[in-house]
Amino acid sequence: MEKWYLMTAVVLIGLTVRWAVSLNSYSGAGKPPMFGDYEAQRHWQEITFNLPINQWYFNSSDNNLQYWGLDYPPLTAYHSLLCAYVAKFINPDWIALHTSRGYESQAHKLFMRATVLIADLLIYIPAVVLYCCLKEISTKKKIANILCVLLYPGLILIDYGHFQYNSVSLGFALWGVLGVSYDWDLLGSLAFCLAINYKQMELYHSLPFFCFLLGKCFKKGLRGKGFVLLTKLACTVVVSFILCWLPFFTEREQTLQVLRRLFPVDRGLFEDKVANVWCSFSVFLKIKDILPHHIQIMISFCFTFLSLLPACIKLTFHPSPKGFKFTLVSCALSFFLFSFQVHEKSILLVSLPVCLVLSEIPFMSTWILLVSTFSMLPLLLKDELVMPSVVTAMAFFIACATSFSIFEKTSEEELQLKSFSISVRKYFPCFTFLPRIIWYLFLISVITMVLLTLMTVTLDPPQKLPDLFSVLVCFVSCLNFLFFLVYFNIIIMWDSKNERNQKKIN
Amino acid sequence: MAALGIATGGGNWFLALALGVTLLKCLLIPTYHSTDFEVHRNWLAITHSLPISQWYYEATSEWTLDYPPFFAWFEYTLSHVAKYFDPEMLNVHNLNYSSPWTLLFQRFSVIFTDGLFVYAVHECSKCIDGKKAGKELTEKPKFILSVLLLWNFGLLIVDHIHFQYNGFLFGLMLLSIARLFQKRHMEGAFLFAVLLHFKHIYLYVAPAYGIYLLRSYCFTANKPDGSIRWNSFSFVRLISLGLMVFLVSALSLGPFLALNQLPQVFSRLFPFKRGLCHAYWAPNFWALYNALDKVLSVIGLELKFLDPSKIPKASMTSGLVQQFQHTVLPSVTPLATLICTLIAILPSVFCLWFKPQGPRGFLRCLILCALSSFMFGWHVHEKAILLAVLPMSLLSVGKAGDASIFLILTTAGHYSLFPLLFTAPELPIKILLMLLFTIYSICSLKTLFRKEKPLFNWMETFYLLGLGPLEVFCEFVFPFTSWKLKYPFVPLLLTSVYCAVGILYAWFKLYVSVLTDLPVSKTKKQ
């Protein structure tokens, strides 16, 4: 590797940007009584350090679940405990039971930011570097790819600005993708189990993993090697789950309580302003108030299931690493758009697999990643992170545009729409304008995003509609996401035909 | 949007590099800023709210205006934009005033004026014909030079974290160098004259400009052996040069001459009342001298050669005070430093006169002037090392020997800037940026000169690697030891002594290479 120094430089740029963003404000800074996610993470350290493990998820006089109660799976709790030990070593006040509530100081902020950077450095960044290095592209492209993935603004802003540990769960998921793509299936499934056990939202990715591994087993023949593989995989998953949950398996009530905390179905169809279908649709019709609760769940389940079914079936019967990555994107998008109780930050689960296909479809990926960052604008605005958001988004855009020259990659072939267009052309011979339409859509989308951002930042919303801008942002992003869902389903469904055609040509 | 569109052309890497670093600068807005922030805010207020006659007399704030008039006019211009951001910052009596809009305005004014620097780098990268190398973009001298200048670590932290306006000043300097390379001498001289009236620290390199213009511009021809042909002297050129410099100076100092304030202006510009060394010791010859004095006094005390009661207290408890009192070695006067500086500069200037080697020779002389005055000057700031580092970047992509000197000089010089940023949140940033720049510069230049002999010998490698443990000791180990209270100056002392050794070595090596280099045959006949 002659150009390792460029790779080091690129990683260092990524780290510098991360730390520079972390100098900004965090969610709920100086906003009592509830503060924000930063306080939540600190509170979890306090809880896990001071209470016995069987009280972590239960409401008690020492653990008020209404005040940022622990609602993530056990691995998050263990991570909090680990951080708490370090915090205890530096300054015990940071995690003192009860008295440390709403603790804020420069030193503590520095400590919390450092924990994020360390977790990122240990899990997510190595996975990105390894993933890009293993790709079969030129060294130059590999370095460009690492740069773009590491500069993705959404993750940086949420982890280092807003404050969360998404890089841990996404990093584990990425290790999982790496594993199963390169036939280290057991390692891959182990990593993915860790991801789910860190953050239950990783379930968005679980179906493609399941279908891909199942498809692999089918391919090897369920009566021979495939069965062995299937058994091994099942054992890996079961064992890793049991190990993660061991302290909570002592009593039935413990397990149930943790599950209840993880899946709070009674919290409603959506919270705040999310760029998914339900929230955007409620502009016209308030489904949340009209329909009874269980019907909402049913509807969202049906929509989610139907929208991801074709891609998953396709993946099961034609498992390929490339199809796997595309299916990850479309499944995560389906979940984000249609499922129950979605947070705006869940869009990061879509962004991760999109980052993975950046070098395959640079134009579309850049577009999606920009929209995904834009969709979190209301949240970022609330956290006073507009300035770093705009700067990192521009940096990301420039990085992608220069290293992949995305604007030259808008032909049918580059968009992976060749086989789709060919099949449409059988019925409409004049169907040649698709790339141009996509190009115009891109322009419209970018201009809308820029204008909306400017309006949100500079104008005050009318008094009657205080949420006007955030609803508009969500609505626009949702339209974009719906379009991306269709696009990804098209390229997934027409993928193998393309391969077969190529084989014929060969 | 249009600019972004051009950046995407794939071939237009320069714009991408410039935009990238500009965005990085924007990210650095919320970082720590030093008292220089207040200095410049105060100057904005002075120039905005007071008549010219008061500019160099106003002393409400301790940060009086001590830059030449053009810089004052520059602040005056800025202040007319500033009033739209926050008029409160333009009040002379609002000491230490800061608001989000003030911060934003001041930071953006630095970022915005850096546009000149970007343009200058673009011009420089055009006129430097570095070593021909591979087809790969990242191995082209132009690309490497652009990165070395645009992403320069020192400039980034001094301007965009610590807060100063060096970017556009160095832009002027690089632009004037580029003009000299392009044989547009008058323009180059004009730019430099203007620069001098922006910030007088550039006087250090004025000898190089003077001699070069006199020798290679006013004398239009050489004898075949490269020596001077006296009858080729062009009076027209000399007079036009002189007239231009005079006009620029008249424009700058004229109003103050009319107001009869010149002595006051000069007393502000050259405050010889300050100490030999700046608050942090700049890593120069005097740092070594002071350190030697300290070591000797400690030894003297141990061996009872010195009487403890006679030793000034300040010198033993702290190195942080501005006035450093020598205990063993003789104290240094401003005149002594001036003589030392002149002696150090002379050989390089002689070299420029007797062995003219075109613009490259001029550039070498300029760097030697900058370095010599850094080594021996009075009250030198550690930031002044940039005066040598940036022009040296131009040389580094040309020859392996220069590259090796550049790397030692830059790495040591940049490391010596570390004490400028002492706050914890900025610690990761300075380390990451330093690593980024150092790794990139070393490896890219190594790749560029891979076919020649290695850039470093074992001693130099050892020296550069030693910076790592030094940093670990100074910032991670020392604060947790019991010496922290007793000897708080030790990290600063170690840093400046260690860096002084490197910079002294680089200075010496560059001098040797200039004096022993005899490519007379290569000199082009003009």
JSON list of C-alpha atoms in Angstrom, two decimals, chain B residues 172-309:
[
{"chain": "B", "resi": 172, "resn": "LEU", "atom": "CA", "xyz": [0.36, 39.67, -0.33]},
{"chain": "B", "resi": 173, "resn": "MET", "atom": "CA", "xyz": [3.85, 38.36, 0.30]},
{"chain": "B", "resi": 174, "resn": "LEU", "atom": "CA", "xyz": [3.39, 35.17, -1.74]},
{"chain": "B", "resi": 175, "resn": "LEU", "atom": "CA", "xyz": [1.77, 37.17, -4.51]},
{"chain": "B", "resi": 176, "resn": "SER", "atom": "CA", "xyz": [4.70, 39.55, -4.63]},
{"chain": "B", "resi": 177, "resn": "ILE", "atom": "CA", "xyz": [7.09, 36.57, -4.72]},
{"chain": "B", "resi": 178, "resn": "ALA", "atom": "CA", "xyz": [5.05, 35.04, -7.52]},
{"chain": "B", "resi": 179, "resn": "ARG", "atom": "CA", "xyz": [5.22, 38.32, -9.44]},
{"chain": "B", "resi": 180, "resn": "LEU", "atom": "CA", "xyz": [8.99, 38.38, -9.10]},
{"chain": "B", "resi": 181, "resn": "PHE", "atom": "CA", "xyz": [9.08, 34.81, -10.42]},
{"chain": "B", "resi": 182, "resn": "GLN", "atom": "CA", "xyz": [6.94, 35.95, -13.34]},
{"chain": "B", "resi": 183, "resn": "LYS", "atom": "CA", "xyz": [9.41, 38.79, -14.00]},
{"chain": "B", "resi": 184, "resn": "ARG", "atom": "CA", "xyz": [6.79, 41.41, -13.16]},
{"chain": "B", "resi": 185, "resn": "HIS", "atom": "CA", "xyz": [9.25, 43.16, -10.86]},
{"chain": "B", "resi": 186, "resn": "MET", "atom": "CA", "xyz": [7.44, 46.45, -10.46]},
{"chain": "B", "resi": 187, "resn": "GLU", "atom": "CA", "xyz": [4.27, 44.73, -9.37]},
{"chain": "B", "resi": 188, "resn": "GLY", "atom": "CA", "xyz": [6.17, 42.55, -6.94]},
{"chain": "B", "resi": 189, "resn": "ALA", "atom": "CA", "xyz": [7.92, 45.54, -5.44]},
{"chain": "B", "resi": 190, "resn": "PHE", "atom": "CA", "xyz": [4.65, 47.43, -5.19]},
{"chain": "B", "resi": 191, "resn": "LEU", "atom": "CA", "xyz": [2.93, 44.57, -3.39]},
{"chain": "B", "resi": 192, "resn": "PHE", "atom": "CA", "xyz": [5.80, 44.26, -0.95]},
{"chain": "B", "resi": 193, "resn": "ALA", "atom": "CA", "xyz": [5.82, 47.99, -0.26]},
{"chain": "B", "resi": 194, "resn": "VAL", "atom": "CA", "xyz": [2.12, 47.82, 0.48]},
{"chain": "B", "resi": 195, "resn": "LEU", "atom": "CA", "xyz": [2.67, 44.77, 2.67]},
{"chain": "B", "resi": 196, "resn": "LEU", "atom": "CA", "xyz": [5.30, 46.63, 4.70]},
{"chain": "B", "resi": 197, "resn": "HIS", "atom": "CA", "xyz": [2.74, 49.27, 5.50]},
{"chain": "B", "resi": 198, "resn": "PHE", "atom": "CA", "xyz": [0.28, 46.64, 6.61]},
{"chain": "B", "resi": 199, "resn": "LYS", "atom": "CA", "xyz": [2.57, 44.91, 9.07]},
{"chain": "B", "resi": 200, "resn": "HIS", "atom": "CA", "xyz": [6.12, 46.00, 9.69]},
{"chain": "B", "resi": 201, "resn": "ILE", "atom": "CA", "xyz": [7.36, 42.57, 10.75]},
{"chain": "B", "resi": 202, "resn": "TYR", "atom": "CA", "xyz": [8.02, 42.02, 7.05]},
{"chain": "B", "resi": 203, "resn": "LEU", "atom": "CA", "xyz": [10.90, 44.48, 7.36]},
{"chain": "B", "resi": 204, "resn": "TYR", "atom": "CA", "xyz": [12.91, 41.41, 8.28]},
{"chain": "B", "resi": 205, "resn": "VAL", "atom": "CA", "xyz": [12.85, 40.23, 4.70]},
{"chain": "B", "resi": 206, "resn": "ALA", "atom": "CA", "xyz": [13.19, 43.68, 3.14]},
{"chain": "B", "resi": 207, "resn": "PRO", "atom": "CA", "xyz": [16.99, 43.31, 2.60]},
{"chain": "B", "resi": 208, "resn": "ALA", "atom": "CA", "xyz": [16.34, 40.41, 0.27]},
{"chain": "B", "resi": 209, "resn": "TYR", "atom": "CA", "xyz": [13.87, 42.45, -1.75]},
{"chain": "B", "resi": 210, "resn": "GLY", "atom": "CA", "xyz": [16.12, 45.49, -1.88]},
{"chain": "B", "resi": 211, "resn": "ILE", "atom": "CA", "xyz": [19.22, 43.68, -2.98]},
{"chain": "B", "resi": 212, "resn": "TYR", "atom": "CA", "xyz": [17.43, 41.44, -5.43]},
{"chain": "B", "resi": 213, "resn": "LEU", "atom": "CA", "xyz": [15.62, 44.28, -7.15]},
{"chain": "B", "resi": 214, "resn": "LEU", "atom": "CA", "xyz": [18.76, 46.36, -7.28]},
{"chain": "B", "resi": 215, "resn": "ARG", "atom": "CA", "xyz": [20.93, 43.56, -8.58]},
{"chain": "B", "resi": 216, "resn": "SER", "atom": "CA", "xyz": [18.62, 41.73, -10.93]},
{"chain": "B", "resi": 217, "resn": "TYR", "atom": "CA", "xyz": [16.22, 44.44, -12.01]},
{"chain": "B", "resi": 218, "resn": "CYS", "atom": "CA", "xyz": [18.19, 47.66, -11.98]},
{"chain": "B", "resi": 219, "resn": "PHE", "atom": "CA", "xyz": [21.20, 45.95, -13.53]},
{"chain": "B", "resi": 220, "resn": "THR", "atom": "CA", "xyz": [19.83, 44.60, -16.75]},
{"chain": "B", "resi": 221, "resn": "ALA", "atom": "CA", "xyz": [22.72, 42.33, -17.73]},
{"chain": "B", "resi": 222, "resn": "ASN", "atom": "CA", "xyz": [25.45, 40.10, -16.33]},
{"chain": "B", "resi": 223, "resn": "LYS", "atom": "CA", "xyz": [28.88, 39.24, -17.57]},
{"chain": "B", "resi": 224, "resn": "PRO", "atom": "CA", "xyz": [29.17, 35.73, -18.96]},
{"chain": "B", "resi": 225, "resn": "ASP", "atom": "CA", "xyz": [30.61, 34.45, -15.68]},
{"chain": "B", "resi": 226, "resn": "GLY", "atom": "CA", "xyz": [27.61, 35.78, -13.78]},
{"chain": "B", "resi": 227, "resn": "SER", "atom": "CA", "xyz": [29.33, 38.72, -12.18]},
{"chain": "B", "resi": 228, "resn": "ILE", "atom": "CA", "xyz": [27.94, 42.19, -12.37]},
{"chain": "B", "resi": 229, "resn": "ARG", "atom": "CA", "xyz": [28.16, 44.36, -15.51]},
{"chain": "B", "resi": 230, "resn": "TRP", "atom": "CA", "xyz": [28.29, 47.86, -14.12]},
{"chain": "B", "resi": 231, "resn": "ASN", "atom": "CA", "xyz": [27.44, 49.65, -17.31]},
{"chain": "B", "resi": 232, "resn": "SER", "atom": "CA", "xyz": [24.11, 47.88, -17.64]},
{"chain": "B", "resi": 233, "resn": "PHE", "atom": "CA", "xyz": [22.68, 49.92, -14.80]},
{"chain": "B", "resi": 234, "resn": "SER", "atom": "CA", "xyz": [19.28, 51.36, -15.61]},
{"chain": "B", "resi": 235, "resn": "PHE", "atom": "CA", "xyz": [18.53, 54.63, -13.86]},
{"chain": "B", "resi": 236, "resn": "VAL", "atom": "CA", "xyz": [14.98, 54.61, -15.15]},
{"chain": "B", "resi": 237, "resn": "ARG", "atom": "CA", "xyz": [14.26, 51.38, -13.34]},
{"chain": "B", "resi": 238, "resn": "LEU", "atom": "CA", "xyz": [15.85, 52.52, -10.12]},
{"chain": "B", "resi": 239, "resn": "ILE", "atom": "CA", "xyz": [13.97, 55.78, -10.16]},
{"chain": "B", "resi": 240, "resn": "SER", "atom": "CA", "xyz": [10.66, 54.18, -10.97]},
{"chain": "B", "resi": 241, "resn": "LEU", "atom": "CA", "xyz": [11.19, 51.70, -8.13]},
{"chain": "B", "resi": 242, "resn": "GLY", "atom": "CA", "xyz": [12.12, 54.45, -5.75]},
{"chain": "B", "resi": 243, "resn": "LEU", "atom": "CA", "xyz": [9.23, 56.61, -6.80]},
{"chain": "B", "resi": 244, "resn": "MET", "atom": "CA", "xyz": [6.78, 53.80, -6.30]},
{"chain": "B", "resi": 245, "resn": "VAL", "atom": "CA", "xyz": [8.04, 52.94, -2.84]},
{"chain": "B", "resi": 246, "resn": "PHE", "atom": "CA", "xyz": [8.00, 56.62, -2.00]},
{"chain": "B", "resi": 247, "resn": "LEU", "atom": "CA", "xyz": [4.43, 57.06, -3.19]},
{"chain": "B", "resi": 248, "resn": "VAL", "atom": "CA", "xyz": [3.21, 54.03, -1.24]},
{"chain": "B", "resi": 249, "resn": "SER", "atom": "CA", "xyz": [4.94, 55.30, 1.90]},
{"chain": "B", "resi": 250, "resn": "ALA", "atom": "CA", "xyz": [3.57, 58.78, 1.34]},
{"chain": "B", "resi": 251, "resn": "LEU", "atom": "CA", "xyz": [0.08, 57.41, 1.05]},
{"chain": "B", "resi": 252, "resn": "SER", "atom": "CA", "xyz": [0.51, 55.47, 4.26]},
{"chain": "B", "resi": 253, "resn": "LEU", "atom": "CA", "xyz": [2.53, 57.83, 6.45]},
{"chain": "B", "resi": 254, "resn": "GLY", "atom": "CA", "xyz": [1.70, 61.12, 4.76]},
{"chain": "B", "resi": 255, "resn": "PRO", "atom": "CA", "xyz": [-1.37, 61.95, 6.82]},
{"chain": "B", "resi": 256, "resn": "PHE", "atom": "CA", "xyz": [0.54, 61.36, 10.04]},
{"chain": "B", "resi": 257, "resn": "LEU", "atom": "CA", "xyz": [3.43, 63.42, 8.80]},
{"chain": "B", "resi": 258, "resn": "ALA", "atom": "CA", "xyz": [0.98, 66.22, 8.10]},
{"chain": "B", "resi": 259, "resn": "LEU", "atom": "CA", "xyz": [-0.40, 65.85, 11.61]},
{"chain": "B", "resi": 260, "resn": "ASN", "atom": "CA", "xyz": [3.14, 65.84, 12.94]},
{"chain": "B", "resi": 261, "resn": "GLN", "atom": "CA", "xyz": [2.58, 62.48, 14.57]},
{"chain": "B", "resi": 262, "resn": "LEU", "atom": "CA", "xyz": [5.30, 60.39, 12.96]},
{"chain": "B", "resi": 263, "resn": "PRO", "atom": "CA", "xyz": [7.38, 59.98, 16.15]},
{"chain": "B", "resi": 264, "resn": "GLN", "atom": "CA", "xyz": [4.31, 58.77, 18.00]},
{"chain": "B", "resi": 265, "resn": "VAL", "atom": "CA", "xyz": [3.48, 56.28, 15.22]},
{"chain": "B", "resi": 266, "resn": "PHE", "atom": "CA", "xyz": [7.01, 54.95, 15.24]},
{"chain": "B", "resi": 267, "resn": "SER", "atom": "CA", "xyz": [7.11, 54.64, 18.99]},
{"chain": "B", "resi": 268, "resn": "ARG", "atom": "CA", "xyz": [3.99, 52.51, 18.76]},
{"chain": "B", "resi": 269, "resn": "LEU", "atom": "CA", "xyz": [5.39, 50.38, 15.93]},
{"chain": "B", "resi": 270, "resn": "PHE", "atom": "CA", "xyz": [8.73, 49.62, 17.57]},
{"chain": "B", "resi": 271, "resn": "PRO", "atom": "CA", "xyz": [8.20, 49.09, 21.28]},
{"chain": "B", "resi": 272, "resn": "PHE", "atom": "CA", "xyz": [11.73, 48.30, 22.43]},
{"chain": "B", "resi": 273, "resn": "LYS", "atom": "CA", "xyz": [10.58, 48.43, 26.02]},
{"chain": "B", "resi": 274, "resn": "ARG", "atom": "CA", "xyz": [9.35, 44.87, 25.82]},
{"chain": "B", "resi": 275, "resn": "GLY", "atom": "CA", "xyz": [11.57, 42.02, 26.88]},
{"chain": "B", "resi": 276, "resn": "LEU", "atom": "CA", "xyz": [14.08, 39.95, 24.98]},
{"chain": "B", "resi": 277, "resn": "CYS", "atom": "CA", "xyz": [11.72, 37.06, 24.67]},
{"chain": "B", "resi": 278, "resn": "HIS", "atom": "CA", "xyz": [7.99, 37.02, 24.21]},
{"chain": "B", "resi": 279, "resn": "ALA", "atom": "CA", "xyz": [5.76, 35.57, 26.95]},
{"chain": "B", "resi": 280, "resn": "TYR", "atom": "CA", "xyz": [6.34, 32.12, 25.54]},
{"chain": "B", "resi": 281, "resn": "TRP", "atom": "CA", "xyz": [9.88, 31.75, 24.46]},
{"chain": "B", "resi": 282, "resn": "ALA", "atom": "CA", "xyz": [10.08, 31.67, 20.73]},
{"chain": "B", "resi": 283, "resn": "PRO", "atom": "CA", "xyz": [12.35, 28.78, 19.79]},
{"chain": "B", "resi": 284, "resn": "ASN", "atom": "CA", "xyz": [15.33, 30.86, 18.74]},
{"chain": "B", "resi": 285, "resn": "PHE", "atom": "CA", "xyz": [18.92, 31.40, 19.72]},
{"chain": "B", "resi": 286, "resn": "TRP", "atom": "CA", "xyz": [17.94, 33.40, 22.80]},
{"chain": "B", "resi": 287, "resn": "ALA", "atom": "CA", "xyz": [15.80, 30.56, 24.06]},
{"chain": "B", "resi": 288, "resn": "LEU", "atom": "CA", "xyz": [18.89, 28.39, 24.06]},
{"chain": "B", "resi": 289, "resn": "TYR", "atom": "CA", "xyz": [20.84, 31.23, 25.66]},
{"chain": "B", "resi": 290, "resn": "ASN", "atom": "CA", "xyz": [18.24, 31.65, 28.41]},
{"chain": "B", "resi": 291, "resn": "ALA", "atom": "CA", "xyz": [18.04, 27.93, 28.97]},
{"chain": "B", "resi": 292, "resn": "LEU", "atom": "CA", "xyz": [21.80, 27.74, 29.29]},
{"chain": "B", "resi": 293, "resn": "ASP", "atom": "CA", "xyz": [21.65, 30.56, 31.80]},
{"chain": "B", "resi": 294, "resn": "LYS", "atom": "CA", "xyz": [19.08, 28.70, 33.82]},
{"chain": "B", "resi": 295, "resn": "VAL", "atom": "CA", "xyz": [21.05, 25.47, 33.75]},
{"chain": "B", "resi": 296, "resn": "LEU", "atom": "CA", "xyz": [24.20, 27.29, 34.77]},
{"chain": "B", "resi": 297, "resn": "SER", "atom": "CA", "xyz": [22.46, 29.05, 37.62]},
{"chain": "B", "resi": 298, "resn": "VAL", "atom": "CA", "xyz": [21.04, 25.76, 38.89]},
{"chain": "B", "resi": 299, "resn": "ILE", "atom": "CA", "xyz": [24.47, 24.16, 38.70]},
{"chain": "B", "resi": 300, "resn": "GLY", "atom": "CA", "xyz": [25.98, 27.21, 40.33]},
{"chain": "B", "resi": 301, "resn": "LEU", "atom": "CA", "xyz": [23.55, 26.97, 43.20]},
{"chain": "B", "resi": 302, "resn": "GLU", "atom": "CA", "xyz": [24.19, 23.28, 43.66]},
{"chain": "B", "resi": 303, "resn": "LEU", "atom": "CA", "xyz": [27.93, 23.75, 43.70]},
{"chain": "B", "resi": 304, "resn": "LYS", "atom": "CA", "xyz": [27.63, 26.88, 45.87]},
{"chain": "B", "resi": 305, "resn": "PHE", "atom": "CA", "xyz": [29.36, 29.12, 43.31]},
{"chain": "B", "resi": 306, "resn": "LEU", "atom": "CA", "xyz": [26.40, 31.47, 43.46]},
{"chain": "B", "resi": 307, "resn": "ASP", "atom": "CA", "xyz": [24.82, 33.16, 46.39]},
{"chain": "B", "resi": 308, "resn": "PRO", "atom": "CA", "xyz": [21.09, 32.27, 46.48]},
{"chain": "B", "resi": 309, "resn": "SER", "atom": "CA", "xyz": [20.16, 35.61, 48.01]}
]
